[in-house]
mmCIF file of C-alpha atoms in Angstrom:
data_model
loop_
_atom_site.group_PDB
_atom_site.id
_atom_site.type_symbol
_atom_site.label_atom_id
_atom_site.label_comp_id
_atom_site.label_asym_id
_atom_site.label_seq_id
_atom_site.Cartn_x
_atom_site.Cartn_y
_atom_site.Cartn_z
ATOM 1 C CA UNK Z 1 -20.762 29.501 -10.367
ATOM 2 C CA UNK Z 2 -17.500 30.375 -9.334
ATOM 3 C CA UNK Z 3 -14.447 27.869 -9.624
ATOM 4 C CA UNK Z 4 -14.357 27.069 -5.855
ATOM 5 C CA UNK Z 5 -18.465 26.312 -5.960
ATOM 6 C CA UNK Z 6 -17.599 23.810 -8.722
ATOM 7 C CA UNK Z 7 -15.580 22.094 -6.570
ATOM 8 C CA UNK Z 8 -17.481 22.009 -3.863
ATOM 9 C CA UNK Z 9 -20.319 20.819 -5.921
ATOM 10 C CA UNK Z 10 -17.755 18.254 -7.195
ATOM 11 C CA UNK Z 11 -17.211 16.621 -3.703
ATOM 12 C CA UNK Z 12 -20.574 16.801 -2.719
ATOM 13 C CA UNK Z 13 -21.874 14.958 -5.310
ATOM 14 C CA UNK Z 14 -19.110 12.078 -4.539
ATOM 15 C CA UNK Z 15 -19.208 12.521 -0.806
ATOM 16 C CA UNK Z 16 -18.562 8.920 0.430
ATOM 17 C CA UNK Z 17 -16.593 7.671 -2.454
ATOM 18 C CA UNK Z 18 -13.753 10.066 -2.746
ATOM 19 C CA UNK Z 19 -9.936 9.871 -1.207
ATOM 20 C CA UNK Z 20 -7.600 11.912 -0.035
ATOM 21 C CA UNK Z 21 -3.383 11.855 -0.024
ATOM 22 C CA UNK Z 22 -2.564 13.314 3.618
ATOM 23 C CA UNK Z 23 0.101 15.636 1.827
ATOM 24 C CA UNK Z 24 -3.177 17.460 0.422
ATOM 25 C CA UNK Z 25 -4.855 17.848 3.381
ATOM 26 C CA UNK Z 26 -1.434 19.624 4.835
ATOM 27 C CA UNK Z 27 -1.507 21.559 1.618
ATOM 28 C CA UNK Z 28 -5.050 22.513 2.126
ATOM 29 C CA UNK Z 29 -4.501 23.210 6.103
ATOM 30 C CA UNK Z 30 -1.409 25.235 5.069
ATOM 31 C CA UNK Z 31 -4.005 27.917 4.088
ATOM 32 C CA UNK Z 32 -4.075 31.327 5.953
ATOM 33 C CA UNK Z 33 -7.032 29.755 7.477
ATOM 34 C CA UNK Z 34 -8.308 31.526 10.979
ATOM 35 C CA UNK Z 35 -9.151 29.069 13.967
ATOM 36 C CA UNK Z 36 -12.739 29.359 13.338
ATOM 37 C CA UNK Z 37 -11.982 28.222 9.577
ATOM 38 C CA UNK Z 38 -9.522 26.055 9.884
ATOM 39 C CA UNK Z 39 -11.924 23.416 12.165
ATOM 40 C CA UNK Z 40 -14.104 24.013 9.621
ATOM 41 C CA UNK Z 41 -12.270 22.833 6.830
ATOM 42 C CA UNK Z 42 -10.700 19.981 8.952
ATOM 43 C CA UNK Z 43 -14.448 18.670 9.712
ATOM 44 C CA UNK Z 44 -15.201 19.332 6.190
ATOM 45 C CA UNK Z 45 -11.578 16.939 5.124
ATOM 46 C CA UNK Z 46 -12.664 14.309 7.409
ATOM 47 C CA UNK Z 47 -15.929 13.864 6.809
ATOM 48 C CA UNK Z 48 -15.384 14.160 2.812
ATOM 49 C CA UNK Z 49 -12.520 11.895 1.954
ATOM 50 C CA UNK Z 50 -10.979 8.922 3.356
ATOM 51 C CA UNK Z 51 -7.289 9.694 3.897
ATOM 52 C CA UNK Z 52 -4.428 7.766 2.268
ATOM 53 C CA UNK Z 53 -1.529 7.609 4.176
ATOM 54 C CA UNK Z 54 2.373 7.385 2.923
ATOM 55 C CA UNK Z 55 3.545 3.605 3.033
ATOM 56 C CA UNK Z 56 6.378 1.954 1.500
ATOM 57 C CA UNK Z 57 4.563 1.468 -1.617
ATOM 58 C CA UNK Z 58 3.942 4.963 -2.817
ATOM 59 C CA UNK Z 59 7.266 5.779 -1.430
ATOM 60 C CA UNK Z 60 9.018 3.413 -4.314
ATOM 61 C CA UNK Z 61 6.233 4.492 -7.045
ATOM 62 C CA UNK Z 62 6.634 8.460 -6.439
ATOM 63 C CA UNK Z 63 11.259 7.517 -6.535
ATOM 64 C CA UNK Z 64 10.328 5.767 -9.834
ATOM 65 C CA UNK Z 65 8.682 8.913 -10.722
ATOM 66 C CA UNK Z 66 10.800 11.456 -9.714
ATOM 67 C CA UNK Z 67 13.564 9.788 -11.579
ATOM 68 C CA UNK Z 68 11.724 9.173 -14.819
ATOM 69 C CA UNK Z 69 9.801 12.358 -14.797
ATOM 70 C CA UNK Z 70 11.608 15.186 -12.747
ATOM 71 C CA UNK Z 71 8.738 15.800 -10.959
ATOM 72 C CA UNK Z 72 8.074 18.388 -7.875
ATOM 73 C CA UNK Z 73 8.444 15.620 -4.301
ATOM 74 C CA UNK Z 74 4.927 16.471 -3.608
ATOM 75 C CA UNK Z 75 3.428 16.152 -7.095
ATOM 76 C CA UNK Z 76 5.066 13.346 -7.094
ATOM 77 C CA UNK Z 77 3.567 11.812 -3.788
ATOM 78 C CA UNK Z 78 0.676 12.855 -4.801
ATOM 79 C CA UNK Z 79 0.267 10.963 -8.216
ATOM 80 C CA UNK Z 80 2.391 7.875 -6.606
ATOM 81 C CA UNK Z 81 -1.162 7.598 -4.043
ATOM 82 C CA UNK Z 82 -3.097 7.836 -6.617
ATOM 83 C CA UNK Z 83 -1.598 5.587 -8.848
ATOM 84 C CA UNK Z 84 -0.394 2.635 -5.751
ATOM 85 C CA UNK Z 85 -4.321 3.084 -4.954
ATOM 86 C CA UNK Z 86 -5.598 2.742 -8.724
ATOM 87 C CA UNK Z 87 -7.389 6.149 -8.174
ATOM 88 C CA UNK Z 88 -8.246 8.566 -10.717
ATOM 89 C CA UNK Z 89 -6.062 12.100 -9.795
ATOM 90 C CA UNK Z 90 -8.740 15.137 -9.382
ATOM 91 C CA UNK Z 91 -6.727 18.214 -9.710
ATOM 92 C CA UNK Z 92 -6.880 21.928 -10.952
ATOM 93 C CA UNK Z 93 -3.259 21.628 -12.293
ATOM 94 C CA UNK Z 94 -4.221 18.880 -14.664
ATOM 95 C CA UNK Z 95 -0.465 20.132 -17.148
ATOM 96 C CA UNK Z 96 1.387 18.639 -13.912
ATOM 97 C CA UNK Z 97 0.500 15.352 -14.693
ATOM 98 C CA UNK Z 98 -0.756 14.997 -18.058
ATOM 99 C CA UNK Z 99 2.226 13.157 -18.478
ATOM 100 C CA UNK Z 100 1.946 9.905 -16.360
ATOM 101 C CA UNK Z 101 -0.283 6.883 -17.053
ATOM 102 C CA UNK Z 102 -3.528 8.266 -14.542
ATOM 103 C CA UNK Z 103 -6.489 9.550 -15.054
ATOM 104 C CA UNK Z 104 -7.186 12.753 -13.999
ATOM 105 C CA UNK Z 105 -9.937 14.420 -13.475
ATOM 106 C CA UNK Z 106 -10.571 18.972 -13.390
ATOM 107 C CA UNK Z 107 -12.742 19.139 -10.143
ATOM 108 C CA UNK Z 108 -13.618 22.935 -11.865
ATOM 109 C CA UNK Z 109 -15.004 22.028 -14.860
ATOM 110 C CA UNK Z 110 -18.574 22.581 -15.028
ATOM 111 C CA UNK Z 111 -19.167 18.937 -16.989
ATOM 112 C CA UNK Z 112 -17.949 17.091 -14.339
#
């Protein structure tokens, strides 16, 4: 099973109970998708994930990060909403945020 299947498999199996920052769905529908694709993966997004918009709140927690941690603005957003929401943080690039106090889960790895 390939890395991408895992993943897949990962959000199936939590369908319902997973969320979503909105900058990763841009990130995701940033992809040299064509139409036909795109819509697909858009369905796929909304139907998946409930999507966590920017408010004031993760706007203060991802400054408090950035200044304490140098962190990338969209890492940053990213593990703000995850954090403001007390949500565990699945990502492939678990190194970019082994350092802050979340729990993150590897969507990829086969024991998940």
């Amino acid at each position: 099973m390939s890395a991408d299947d895992n993943a897949v498999k990962f959000i199936k199996q939590h369908q319902g109970n997973l969320a979503i920052s909105i900058l990763t769905v841009m990130e995701v529908l940033s992809y040299p998708f064509d139409d036909e694709q795109a819509t697909k993966v858009e369905n796929f997004l909304q139907k998946s994930f409930v999507w966590l918009e920017i408010n004031h709140d993760i706007i203060f927690k991802t400054a408090h990060i950035r200044r304490i941690k140098k962190m990338k603005g969209i890492d940053a957003l990213i593990a703000g909403t995850a954090l403001v929401h007390h949500l565990p943080l699945a990502t492939r690039n678990l190194k970019d945020f082994t350092h802050l106090p979340i729990e993150l889960i590897n969507p990829i790895d086969k024991s998940v």
